Tab-separated table of C-alpha atoms in Angstrom:
chain	number	residue	atom	x	y	z
Q	1	MET	CA	82.123	-43.220	-159.235
Q	2	SER	CA	84.275	-46.150	-159.402
Q	3	ALA	CA	84.467	-48.453	-156.120
Q	4	SER	CA	88.669	-47.668	-155.729
Q	5	LEU	CA	87.505	-43.536	-156.468
Q	6	ARG	CA	84.890	-43.302	-153.947
Q	7	ASP	CA	86.555	-45.729	-150.842
Q	8	LYS	CA	89.342	-42.675	-151.782
Q	9	THR	CA	87.396	-40.030	-150.992
Q	10	LEU	CA	84.857	-41.992	-148.192
Q	11	SER	CA	88.544	-42.132	-146.278
Q	12	GLY	CA	89.973	-38.550	-147.526
Q	13	SER	CA	86.481	-37.142	-145.894
Q	14	PHE	CA	86.592	-38.777	-142.670
Q	15	TRP	CA	90.585	-37.671	-142.317
Q	16	SER	CA	89.716	-34.445	-143.561
Q	17	LEU	CA	86.876	-34.370	-141.324
Q	18	ALA	CA	89.172	-35.683	-138.289
Q	19	ASP	CA	91.952	-32.800	-139.875
Q	20	ASN	CA	89.943	-30.089	-138.668
Q	21	LEU	CA	88.593	-31.195	-135.041
Q	22	ALA	CA	92.321	-31.940	-134.926
Q	23	GLY	CA	93.263	-29.125	-135.412
Q	24	SER	CA	90.758	-25.723	-135.333
Q	25	GLY	CA	88.972	-28.139	-132.834
Q	26	ILE	CA	91.908	-28.273	-129.936
Q	27	THR	CA	92.523	-24.403	-131.356
Q	28	PHE	CA	88.782	-23.210	-130.492
Q	29	LEU	CA	88.763	-25.451	-126.702
Q	30	VAL	CA	92.164	-23.411	-126.169
Q	31	GLY	CA	90.641	-19.862	-127.751
Q	32	LEU	CA	88.238	-21.134	-124.496
Q	33	VAL	CA	90.607	-20.845	-121.953
Q	34	LEU	CA	92.972	-17.814	-124.054
Q	35	ALA	CA	89.238	-15.975	-123.256
Q	36	ARG	CA	88.443	-16.286	-119.628
Q	37	LEU	CA	92.493	-14.978	-119.630
Q	38	LEU	CA	92.553	-12.372	-122.367
Q	39	SER	CA	90.144	-9.446	-123.117
Q	40	PRO	CA	88.029	-8.382	-126.291
Q	41	GLU	CA	90.326	-6.191	-126.487
Q	42	GLU	CA	93.614	-8.361	-127.181
Q	43	TYR	CA	91.391	-10.091	-129.381
Q	44	GLY	CA	90.646	-7.521	-131.710
Q	45	VAL	CA	94.289	-6.554	-131.921
Q	46	ILE	CA	95.365	-10.200	-133.768
Q	47	GLY	CA	91.842	-9.671	-135.811
Q	48	ILE	CA	93.159	-7.021	-136.632
Q	49	ILE	CA	96.727	-8.782	-138.185
Q	50	MET	CA	95.379	-11.260	-139.410
Q	51	ILE	CA	93.245	-8.883	-141.918
Q	52	PHE	CA	96.994	-8.279	-143.875
Q	53	ILE	CA	97.853	-12.045	-143.234
Q	54	ALA	CA	94.592	-13.638	-145.249
Q	55	VAL	CA	95.013	-11.351	-148.037
Q	56	PHE	CA	98.764	-11.899	-148.099
Q	57	ASN	CA	98.447	-15.577	-147.666
Q	58	SER	CA	96.416	-15.581	-150.822
Q	59	ILE	CA	98.398	-13.584	-152.910
Q	60	VAL	CA	101.696	-16.388	-152.155
Q	61	ASP	CA	99.157	-19.040	-153.115
Q	62	SER	CA	98.535	-17.044	-156.119
Q	63	GLY	CA	95.743	-19.503	-157.522
Q	64	PHE	CA	98.802	-22.339	-158.219
Q	65	SER	CA	97.417	-25.159	-155.377
Q	66	ASN	CA	94.263	-25.402	-157.159
Q	67	ALA	CA	95.842	-25.213	-161.135
Q	68	LEU	CA	98.218	-28.145	-159.526
Q	69	ILE	CA	95.043	-29.868	-158.359
Q	70	ARG	CA	93.110	-29.577	-161.088
Q	71	LYS	CA	96.297	-30.867	-163.583
Q	72	ASN	CA	96.278	-34.892	-163.484
Q	73	ASP	CA	99.707	-34.820	-165.284
Q	74	ALA	CA	101.668	-32.615	-163.259
Q	75	SER	CA	105.509	-33.071	-162.793
Q	76	ASP	CA	108.200	-32.453	-160.411
Q	77	THR	CA	108.678	-29.124	-162.741
Q	78	ASP	CA	105.610	-27.654	-162.085
Q	79	TYR	CA	105.781	-27.989	-158.125
Q	80	ASN	CA	109.712	-27.224	-158.962
Q	81	THR	CA	108.514	-24.052	-159.824
Q	82	VAL	CA	105.517	-23.306	-157.609
Q	83	PHE	CA	107.033	-23.816	-154.829
Q	84	PHE	CA	110.140	-21.383	-155.735
Q	85	PHE	CA	107.672	-18.834	-157.406
Q	86	ASN	CA	105.930	-18.760	-154.231
Q	87	LEU	CA	108.839	-18.799	-151.705
Q	88	LEU	CA	110.038	-15.862	-153.717
Q	89	ILE	CA	107.099	-13.833	-153.876
Q	90	SER	CA	106.324	-14.436	-149.529
Q	91	VAL	CA	109.204	-12.766	-148.861
Q	92	VAL	CA	108.644	-9.733	-150.628
Q	93	LEU	CA	105.241	-9.835	-148.849
Q	94	PHE	CA	107.085	-9.975	-145.311
Q	95	PHE	CA	108.828	-6.898	-146.543
Q	96	VAL	CA	105.725	-5.044	-147.287
Q	97	LEU	CA	104.130	-5.997	-144.101
Q	98	TYR	CA	106.994	-5.388	-141.999
Q	99	PHE	CA	107.444	-2.297	-143.315
Q	100	SER	CA	103.819	-1.105	-143.285
Q	101	ALA	CA	103.628	-1.820	-139.298
Q	102	ASN	CA	103.570	1.945	-138.499
Q	103	ALA	CA	100.883	3.219	-140.853
Q	104	ILE	CA	98.855	0.032	-139.842
Q	105	SER	CA	98.952	1.497	-135.924
Q	106	ALA	CA	98.087	4.457	-137.233
Q	107	TYR	CA	95.449	4.075	-139.293
Q	108	PHE	CA	93.459	2.399	-136.305
Q	109	GLU	CA	95.399	4.103	-133.459
Q	110	ILE	CA	96.734	1.400	-131.849
Q	111	PRO	CA	100.620	1.703	-131.136
Q	112	ILE	CA	100.493	-1.440	-130.427
Q	113	LEU	CA	100.053	-2.568	-133.544
Q	114	VAL	CA	104.082	-1.861	-134.603
Q	115	PRO	CA	106.155	-4.826	-132.939
Q	116	VAL	CA	102.643	-7.003	-133.011
Q	117	THR	CA	102.646	-6.579	-136.904
Q	118	LYS	CA	106.240	-7.094	-137.377
Q	119	VAL	CA	106.669	-10.193	-135.618
Q	120	MET	CA	103.572	-11.757	-137.647
Q	121	ALA	CA	104.471	-11.155	-140.854
Q	122	SER	CA	106.832	-14.012	-140.669
Q	123	ILE	CA	103.846	-16.100	-140.702
Q	124	VAL	CA	103.921	-15.524	-144.951
Q	125	ILE	CA	106.985	-16.740	-145.169
Q	126	ILE	CA	106.626	-20.120	-143.092
Q	127	ASN	CA	103.115	-20.906	-144.841
Q	128	ALA	CA	105.202	-20.791	-147.852
Q	129	PHE	CA	107.205	-23.642	-147.349
Q	130	ALA	CA	103.793	-25.503	-146.493
Q	131	ILE	CA	101.375	-25.279	-149.752
Q	132	ILE	CA	103.427	-27.260	-152.127
Q	133	GLN	CA	103.928	-30.218	-149.119
Q	134	ARG	CA	99.843	-29.553	-148.507
Q	135	THR	CA	98.871	-29.268	-152.362
Q	136	ILE	CA	100.290	-32.886	-152.949
Q	137	LEU	CA	98.369	-34.198	-150.316
Q	138	VAL	CA	95.179	-32.562	-150.768
Q	139	LYS	CA	95.562	-34.245	-154.346
Q	140	ASN	CA	95.789	-37.184	-153.291
Q	141	ILE	CA	93.626	-37.433	-150.938
Q	142	ASP	CA	95.600	-38.089	-148.379
Q	143	PHE	CA	94.793	-36.735	-145.253
Q	144	LYS	CA	95.268	-39.150	-142.714
Q	145	THR	CA	98.907	-37.073	-142.852
Q	146	GLN	CA	97.596	-33.786	-142.482
Q	147	THR	CA	95.226	-34.527	-139.451
Q	148	LYS	CA	98.892	-36.179	-137.642
Q	149	VAL	CA	100.607	-32.896	-138.289
Q	150	SER	CA	97.284	-30.812	-137.357
Q	151	LEU	CA	96.979	-32.255	-134.042
Q	152	ALA	CA	100.299	-32.099	-133.220
Q	153	ALA	CA	100.489	-28.123	-134.203
Q	154	SER	CA	97.395	-27.581	-132.683
Q	155	LEU	CA	98.568	-28.948	-129.186
Q	156	VAL	CA	101.785	-27.463	-128.870
Q	157	SER	CA	100.445	-23.844	-130.258
Q	158	GLY	CA	98.155	-24.221	-127.489
Q	159	VAL	CA	100.586	-25.006	-124.963
Q	160	VAL	CA	102.292	-22.163	-126.062
Q	161	GLY	CA	99.578	-19.612	-125.961
Q	162	ILE	CA	98.051	-20.295	-122.218
Q	163	GLY	CA	101.719	-21.020	-121.132
Q	164	MET	CA	102.743	-17.638	-121.998
Q	165	ALA	CA	99.104	-15.581	-120.887
Q	166	LEU	CA	98.869	-17.646	-117.677
Q	167	MET	CA	102.678	-15.935	-117.507
Q	168	GLY	CA	101.064	-12.233	-118.047
Q	169	TYR	CA	101.849	-11.720	-121.765
Q	170	GLY	CA	99.068	-10.271	-123.253
Q	171	VAL	CA	98.586	-9.910	-126.524
Q	172	TRP	CA	101.813	-11.994	-126.954
Q	173	SER	CA	100.099	-15.108	-126.196
Q	174	LEU	CA	98.130	-15.240	-129.007
Q	175	VAL	CA	101.286	-13.878	-131.359
Q	176	GLY	CA	103.292	-16.904	-129.871
Q	177	GLN	CA	100.147	-19.261	-130.089
Q	178	GLN	CA	99.910	-18.246	-134.036
Q	179	ILE	CA	103.686	-18.333	-134.984
Q	180	SER	CA	104.377	-21.349	-133.054
Q	181	ARG	CA	100.729	-23.578	-134.995
Q	182	GLN	CA	101.955	-22.144	-138.825
Q	183	LEU	CA	106.198	-23.164	-137.927
Q	184	MET	CA	105.108	-26.481	-136.432
Q	185	ASN	CA	102.527	-27.066	-139.035
Q	186	SER	CA	105.252	-26.065	-141.912
Q	187	LEU	CA	108.097	-28.357	-140.069
Q	188	LEU	CA	105.754	-31.408	-139.616
Q	189	LEU	CA	104.463	-31.371	-143.161
Q	190	TRP	CA	108.401	-31.735	-144.463
Q	191	VAL	CA	108.470	-34.310	-142.320
Q	192	PHE	CA	105.744	-36.371	-143.110
Q	193	ASN	CA	105.722	-35.733	-147.100
Q	194	ARG	CA	108.818	-36.743	-149.059
Q	195	TRP	CA	108.326	-34.416	-151.677
Q	196	ARG	CA	111.598	-32.131	-151.493
Q	197	PRO	CA	112.404	-29.676	-154.276
Q	198	GLY	CA	114.822	-29.812	-157.524
Q	199	LEU	CA	116.317	-26.962	-159.173
Q	200	THR	CA	114.378	-27.534	-162.611
Q	201	VAL	CA	111.928	-24.989	-163.029
Q	202	SER	CA	110.256	-23.974	-166.235
Q	203	GLY	CA	108.768	-20.798	-167.502
Q	204	LYS	CA	106.598	-23.673	-169.816
Q	205	SER	CA	105.328	-24.699	-166.367
Q	206	PHE	CA	104.431	-21.412	-165.002
Q	207	ARG	CA	102.921	-19.520	-167.551
Q	208	GLU	CA	100.111	-23.113	-168.201
Q	209	LEU	CA	99.512	-22.925	-164.117
Q	210	PHE	CA	99.415	-19.397	-163.692
Q	211	GLY	CA	97.330	-19.179	-167.307
Q	212	PHE	CA	94.870	-21.004	-165.068
Q	213	GLY	CA	95.518	-19.973	-161.547
Q	214	TRP	CA	95.441	-16.034	-162.233
Q	215	LYS	CA	92.007	-15.976	-162.601
Q	216	LEU	CA	91.441	-17.896	-159.286
Q	217	LEU	CA	93.925	-15.923	-157.783
Q	218	VAL	CA	92.154	-12.511	-158.655
Q	219	SER	CA	89.358	-14.005	-157.382
Q	220	GLY	CA	90.753	-15.195	-154.369
Q	221	LEU	CA	91.784	-12.232	-153.632
Q	222	ILE	CA	88.327	-9.926	-154.489
Q	223	ASP	CA	86.884	-13.252	-151.279
Q	224	THR	CA	89.869	-12.064	-148.826
Q	225	ILE	CA	89.896	-8.485	-148.846
Q	226	TRP	CA	86.434	-8.565	-148.597
Q	227	LYS	CA	85.740	-11.004	-146.296
Q	228	GLN	CA	88.538	-9.064	-144.583
Q	229	ILE	CA	86.565	-5.356	-145.208
Q	230	TYR	CA	84.187	-6.113	-142.518
Q	231	GLN	CA	86.973	-6.563	-140.072
Q	232	VAL	CA	88.207	-3.628	-140.958
Q	233	VAL	CA	85.154	-1.476	-141.109
Q	234	ILE	CA	84.484	-2.800	-136.835
Q	235	GLY	CA	88.554	-1.980	-136.153
Q	236	LYS	CA	87.878	1.740	-137.485
Q	237	CYS	CA	84.220	2.704	-137.296
Q	238	TYR	CA	83.689	1.084	-133.763
Q	239	SER	CA	86.513	-0.224	-131.452
Q	240	ALA	CA	89.216	-3.233	-130.469
Q	241	GLU	CA	86.588	-4.634	-128.174
Q	242	THR	CA	83.583	-4.719	-130.279
Q	243	LEU	CA	86.290	-6.176	-133.173
Q	244	GLY	CA	87.189	-8.607	-130.484
Q	245	HIS	CA	83.581	-9.346	-130.007
Q	246	TYR	CA	83.077	-10.420	-133.872
Q	247	THR	CA	86.086	-11.917	-134.609
Q	248	ARG	CA	85.100	-14.766	-130.797
Q	249	ALA	CA	81.154	-14.911	-132.777
Q	250	GLU	CA	83.590	-15.658	-136.323
Q	251	GLN	CA	85.306	-18.599	-134.194
Q	252	PHE	CA	82.318	-20.078	-132.769
Q	253	ASN	CA	80.647	-20.147	-136.819
Q	254	MET	CA	83.508	-21.226	-138.215
Q	255	ILE	CA	83.579	-24.605	-135.403
Q	256	PHE	CA	81.256	-25.770	-138.380
Q	257	SER	CA	80.441	-23.376	-141.581
Q	258	SER	CA	84.336	-22.843	-141.889
Q	259	ASN	CA	85.682	-26.138	-141.261
Q	260	LEU	CA	82.031	-27.820	-143.732
Q	261	THR	CA	83.733	-25.485	-146.455
Q	262	ALA	CA	86.858	-26.853	-146.356
Q	263	VAL	CA	86.432	-30.477	-145.785
Q	264	VAL	CA	83.691	-30.337	-148.946
Q	265	HIS	CA	86.457	-28.365	-151.106
Q	266	ARG	CA	89.559	-30.137	-149.888
Q	267	VAL	CA	87.937	-33.505	-150.582
Q	268	SER	CA	85.093	-32.795	-153.436
Q	269	TYR	CA	87.507	-30.814	-155.663
Q	270	PRO	CA	90.538	-33.317	-156.349
Q	271	ALA	CA	87.653	-35.948	-156.305
Q	272	LEU	CA	85.855	-34.190	-159.135
Q	273	SER	CA	88.214	-33.333	-161.170
Q	274	LYS	CA	89.430	-37.092	-162.289
Q	275	ILE	CA	86.402	-37.650	-163.266
Q	276	GLN	CA	85.721	-34.058	-165.107
Q	277	ASP	CA	84.806	-35.327	-168.853
Q	278	GLU	CA	82.259	-37.753	-168.003
Q	279	LYS	CA	79.187	-35.377	-167.563
Q	280	GLU	CA	76.542	-37.434	-166.449
Q	281	ARG	CA	78.583	-39.524	-163.247
Q	282	LEU	CA	79.593	-36.296	-162.447
Q	283	LYS	CA	76.471	-34.930	-161.885
Q	284	GLN	CA	75.094	-37.763	-159.595
Q	285	ALA	CA	78.564	-37.184	-157.585
Q	286	TYR	CA	78.162	-33.470	-156.769
Q	287	ARG	CA	74.594	-33.971	-155.962
Q	288	LYS	CA	74.852	-37.213	-153.746
Q	289	VAL	CA	77.576	-34.676	-152.250
Q	290	ILE	CA	75.649	-31.623	-151.888
Q	291	LYS	CA	72.496	-33.342	-150.225
Q	292	ILE	CA	74.417	-35.019	-147.841
Q	293	THR	CA	76.621	-31.846	-147.355
Q	294	MET	CA	73.879	-29.742	-146.238
Q	295	LEU	CA	72.467	-32.522	-144.061
Q	296	VAL	CA	75.012	-31.515	-141.830
Q	297	THR	CA	75.864	-28.027	-142.522
Q	298	PHE	CA	71.794	-27.271	-141.866
Q	299	PRO	CA	71.389	-28.521	-138.347
Q	300	CYS	CA	74.818	-27.691	-137.315
Q	301	MET	CA	74.432	-23.946	-138.240
Q	302	LEU	CA	70.661	-23.289	-137.247
Q	303	GLY	CA	71.654	-25.047	-133.667
Q	304	LEU	CA	74.065	-22.525	-133.405
Q	305	ALA	CA	72.473	-19.578	-133.980
Q	306	ALA	CA	69.575	-21.579	-131.300
Q	307	VAL	CA	71.923	-22.128	-128.608
Q	308	ALA	CA	74.134	-18.975	-128.603
Q	309	GLU	CA	73.480	-17.423	-125.798
Q	310	PRO	CA	73.799	-20.576	-122.679
Q	311	MET	CA	76.878	-21.083	-124.711
Q	312	VAL	CA	78.690	-18.324	-124.761
Q	313	ARG	CA	77.912	-17.887	-120.980
Q	314	VAL	CA	79.284	-21.713	-120.001
Q	315	LEU	CA	81.864	-21.348	-122.653
Q	316	ILE	CA	83.643	-18.457	-122.244
Q	317	GLY	CA	81.756	-15.987	-119.650
Q	318	ASP	CA	79.358	-12.939	-119.764
Q	319	GLN	CA	82.158	-10.943	-120.632
Q	320	TRP	CA	81.519	-12.507	-124.192
Q	321	LEU	CA	77.806	-12.129	-124.409
Q	322	PRO	CA	77.763	-9.284	-126.511
Q	323	CYS	CA	78.763	-11.540	-129.631
Q	324	VAL	CA	75.606	-13.618	-129.202
Q	325	PRO	CA	73.541	-11.464	-131.361
Q	326	TYR	CA	76.160	-10.881	-134.195
Q	327	LEU	CA	77.143	-14.924	-133.802
Q	328	GLN	CA	72.967	-15.289	-134.547
Q	329	ILE	CA	72.958	-14.121	-137.449
Q	330	ILE	CA	76.622	-14.326	-138.984
Q	331	CYS	CA	75.300	-18.887	-138.602
Q	332	PHE	CA	72.097	-17.426	-141.429
Q	333	SER	CA	75.031	-16.825	-143.543
Q	334	GLY	CA	77.400	-19.548	-142.664
Q	335	MET	CA	74.795	-21.772	-143.596
Q	336	LEU	CA	75.653	-21.033	-146.843
Q	337	TYR	CA	79.398	-21.275	-147.082
Q	338	PRO	CA	79.712	-25.285	-148.030
Q	339	LEU	CA	77.252	-24.587	-150.639
Q	340	HIS	CA	79.553	-21.603	-152.113
Q	341	ALA	CA	82.167	-23.921	-152.026
Q	342	LEU	CA	81.022	-26.376	-153.719
Q	343	ASN	CA	79.802	-24.423	-156.637
Q	344	LEU	CA	82.774	-22.789	-156.975
Q	345	ASN	CA	84.083	-26.172	-156.915
Q	346	MET	CA	82.236	-27.328	-160.010
Q	347	LEU	CA	83.482	-24.307	-162.065
Q	348	GLN	CA	87.188	-24.855	-161.646
Q	349	VAL	CA	87.029	-28.823	-162.285
Q	350	LYS	CA	85.105	-27.876	-165.698
Q	351	GLY	CA	88.113	-25.532	-166.306
Q	352	ARG	CA	85.853	-21.940	-165.928
Q	353	SER	CA	88.113	-20.158	-164.371
Q	354	ASP	CA	87.027	-17.184	-166.517
Q	355	VAL	CA	83.402	-17.354	-165.023
Q	356	TYR	CA	84.776	-17.799	-161.755
Q	357	LEU	CA	86.675	-14.575	-161.676
Q	358	ILE	CA	83.747	-12.583	-163.211
Q	359	LEU	CA	81.096	-14.384	-160.763
Q	360	GLU	CA	83.474	-12.605	-157.738
Q	361	ILE	CA	83.449	-9.723	-159.428
Q	362	VAL	CA	79.815	-9.563	-159.746
Q	363	LYS	CA	79.025	-10.913	-156.511
Q	364	LYS	CA	81.398	-8.494	-154.536
Q	365	THR	CA	80.042	-5.787	-155.711
Q	366	ILE	CA	76.549	-6.113	-154.696
Q	367	ALA	CA	78.501	-7.084	-151.429
Q	368	VAL	CA	79.020	-2.666	-151.031
Q	369	GLY	CA	76.025	-2.587	-149.546
Q	370	PRO	CA	76.292	-3.981	-146.227
Q	371	ILE	CA	79.952	-2.561	-145.993
Q	372	LEU	CA	78.025	1.276	-146.106
Q	373	LEU	CA	75.214	-0.213	-143.042
Q	374	GLY	CA	78.280	-1.094	-141.263
Q	375	ILE	CA	80.040	2.801	-141.846
Q	376	PHE	CA	76.924	4.132	-141.729
Q	377	ILE	CA	74.605	2.833	-139.719
Q	378	ASN	CA	75.287	0.539	-137.382
Q	379	ILE	CA	76.870	-3.588	-137.469
Q	380	TYR	CA	73.314	-5.205	-136.853
Q	381	TRP	CA	72.711	-3.634	-140.402
Q	382	MET	CA	76.207	-4.795	-141.570
Q	383	LEU	CA	75.445	-8.564	-140.634
Q	384	ILE	CA	72.201	-8.626	-141.478
Q	385	GLY	CA	72.871	-7.077	-144.977
Q	386	SER	CA	75.242	-9.773	-145.385
Q	387	VAL	CA	72.647	-12.245	-145.001
Q	388	PHE	CA	70.621	-11.553	-147.776
Q	389	THR	CA	73.490	-10.633	-150.462
Q	390	GLY	CA	74.764	-14.355	-149.533
Q	391	PHE	CA	71.233	-15.788	-150.930
Q	392	ILE	CA	71.774	-13.786	-154.002
Q	393	ALA	CA	75.431	-15.134	-154.046
Q	394	TYR	CA	74.264	-18.473	-153.810
Q	395	TYR	CA	71.553	-18.488	-157.007
Q	396	LEU	CA	74.808	-16.939	-158.521
Q	397	ASN	CA	76.932	-19.302	-158.356
Q	398	GLY	CA	74.307	-22.136	-158.278
Q	399	HIS	CA	73.204	-20.822	-162.000
Q	400	PHE	CA	76.782	-20.660	-163.248
Q	401	SER	CA	77.518	-24.058	-162.068
Q	402	GLY	CA	74.943	-25.421	-162.543
Q	403	ARG	CA	75.026	-25.068	-166.630
Q	404	GLU	CA	78.506	-26.819	-166.489
Q	405	ILE	CA	76.411	-30.165	-165.557
Q	406	ASP	CA	73.030	-29.617	-166.209
Q	407	TYR	CA	71.702	-29.130	-162.915
Q	408	PRO	CA	70.061	-25.699	-161.943
Q	409	CYS	CA	69.894	-23.685	-158.666
Q	410	ARG	CA	65.974	-24.708	-158.485
Q	411	GLU	CA	67.464	-28.969	-158.123
Q	412	GLN	CA	69.566	-27.693	-155.773
Q	413	VAL	CA	67.023	-26.030	-153.536
Q	414	ARG	CA	64.472	-28.776	-153.955
Q	415	ASP	CA	67.514	-31.614	-153.317
Q	416	ILE	CA	68.105	-29.619	-149.731
Q	417	MET	CA	64.797	-28.235	-148.931
Q	418	PRO	CA	63.835	-31.349	-146.916
Q	419	SER	CA	67.005	-31.129	-145.004
Q	420	PHE	CA	67.017	-27.259	-144.142
Q	421	LEU	CA	63.106	-28.449	-142.914
Q	422	ILE	CA	63.780	-30.250	-140.486
Q	423	SER	CA	66.697	-28.325	-139.573
Q	424	LEU	CA	64.097	-25.281	-139.367
Q	425	THR	CA	61.865	-27.429	-136.240
Q	426	MET	CA	64.853	-28.507	-134.875
Q	427	ALA	CA	66.312	-24.854	-134.433
Q	428	LEU	CA	62.732	-23.754	-132.858
Q	429	ALA	CA	62.440	-26.518	-130.791
Q	430	VAL	CA	66.214	-25.909	-128.694
Q	431	PHE	CA	65.513	-21.905	-129.164
Q	432	ALA	CA	62.259	-22.287	-127.528
Q	433	LEU	CA	64.547	-24.181	-124.361
Q	434	SER	CA	66.682	-20.577	-124.281
Q	435	PHE	CA	63.650	-18.990	-122.145
Q	436	ILE	CA	63.402	-21.039	-119.332
Q	437	GLN	CA	64.432	-19.343	-116.748
Q	438	ILE	CA	67.180	-21.630	-115.120
Q	439	SER	CA	70.870	-21.819	-115.063
Q	440	PRO	CA	73.065	-21.907	-118.510
Q	441	PHE	CA	75.158	-25.043	-117.296
Q	442	VAL	CA	71.513	-27.117	-117.371
Q	443	VAL	CA	69.985	-25.664	-120.319
Q	444	PHE	CA	72.587	-25.302	-123.002
Q	445	PRO	CA	73.328	-29.735	-122.603
Q	446	LEU	CA	69.329	-30.285	-122.743
Q	447	GLN	CA	69.305	-27.979	-125.750
Q	448	LEU	CA	71.945	-30.397	-127.463
Q	449	ILE	CA	70.290	-33.941	-126.181
Q	450	LEU	CA	66.811	-32.478	-127.660
Q	451	GLY	CA	68.272	-30.913	-130.953
Q	452	PHE	CA	70.461	-34.172	-131.892
Q	453	GLY	CA	67.589	-36.169	-130.910
Q	454	MET	CA	65.393	-34.541	-132.675
Q	455	MET	CA	67.552	-35.068	-135.793
Q	456	ILE	CA	67.520	-38.060	-135.875
Q	457	GLY	CA	64.395	-38.863	-135.247
Q	458	MET	CA	63.170	-36.996	-137.925
Q	459	CYS	CA	65.514	-38.060	-140.611
Q	460	GLU	CA	64.810	-42.085	-139.461
Q	461	MET	CA	60.843	-41.089	-139.919
Q	462	LEU	CA	61.160	-39.728	-143.397
Q	463	LYS	CA	64.141	-41.501	-144.170
Q	464	LEU	CA	65.550	-39.075	-146.259
Q	465	SER	CA	67.712	-40.401	-148.691
Q	466	GLU	CA	70.709	-38.626	-147.877
Q	467	TYR	CA	70.712	-39.288	-144.066
Q	468	GLN	CA	70.575	-43.302	-145.161
Q	469	GLU	CA	73.703	-42.770	-146.997
Q	470	LEU	CA	75.517	-40.710	-144.318
Q	471	LYS	CA	74.715	-43.822	-142.093
Q	472	LYS	CA	76.271	-46.054	-144.183
Q	473	ILE	CA	79.269	-44.196	-144.380
Q	474	VAL	CA	79.285	-43.896	-141.024
Q	475	ILE	CA	78.373	-47.224	-139.931
Q	476	GLY	CA	81.260	-48.431	-142.188
Q	477	PHE	CA	84.567	-46.382	-140.578
Q	478	ILE	CA	83.121	-47.613	-137.499
Q	479	LYS	CA	82.899	-51.176	-138.446
Q	480	LYS	CA	86.515	-50.455	-140.187
Q	481	SER	CA	87.644	-49.024	-136.756
Q	482	GLU	CA	86.979	-51.804	-135.083
Q	483	LYS	CA	89.158	-54.261	-136.758
């Protein structure tokens, strides 16, 4: 990378991580408080509604965001066209969800879903107003602004959620938290970002962007629906309480897995898009990103699985212990998410949205197996099956993206294997501490200290290149912040 692009990418990575820590981190901490005030059943109700919100948000975006980010000469007409399309589709989908409330409630046999669904449907429209504002900031690798927005939105929504829970509003406190967060997020993006829509729209612009974006839309829909199917199966075949425990396990998993994936995707996609026509340079930049990303991901996810039980006891209480085995299994799937994102990013960077779509269809066909295990056997076999299909999915993603820049799967695995083996060694040692018969309030901090110390010690001893690079980046940021 050129010095300016490298500096911008590193700065973007720092602020993107800060954005996720500010947003998801505060939301997670608020969730710990709410978990002690609310029941798993109430979390299960919100989990069901978020299935539909996630799918409808994917439709509203329609792949246009990635198309705009990839297009280096995007014009105001392009942004205007997409903005009004997003808004129109969001209004249509709002009414679809609003008038489907009774059917959704009847299917899951939960009466409270009727009013909750009607109110939560507004999130679809609220989010539509933020899509272009966020896209422009991502395209410019400006995550500092997004960090400010996330911090403010998370704090306000946290106060709303906890306040309502303390006043006895139950599930409505979660509704209030969700809506206030999205509303504050959209409003503040408009305040901090100078872009405003104009009336110039173009059918040609729509066709050009949609020509690339529609495949990503279908791919995104398939992926989003498949992720939500697990919750549909659990909500229908088991109980709202079981779904609540699964949702809580996913929220712990998202602390690292989804947040790291989001950071990697948001920063690497626009940065790599700028050098999409320089094959060797693109490969070297991509290789470095993968090695550094997995050095962070592996210890976080394997470590999370190792400390799961004492962590749950300490943070949210024994009533949530049934979520521990779910979390431990999910962590092994979650550690692959950033790899999926990076390899799929490369297909988008190279303009291969056609291969992207085919891959999603093939992978989701394979993933039918775990769903059937969940329906006919139990939830544990479903989650274990998803781990195996995750490895198959990684191989497919890596094979086809690797062909684009001559970086095949076997080279990727060779590059990340040292990080995996070091992290696995650390996780096994940390997990062994959980068998000590003392208070989880003592075991949990001991596990964290041991895990962190072992990772730093082994990386220093082996002098991993990716560790040295990461250390240099961190030290650089610290020195920069001290000035």
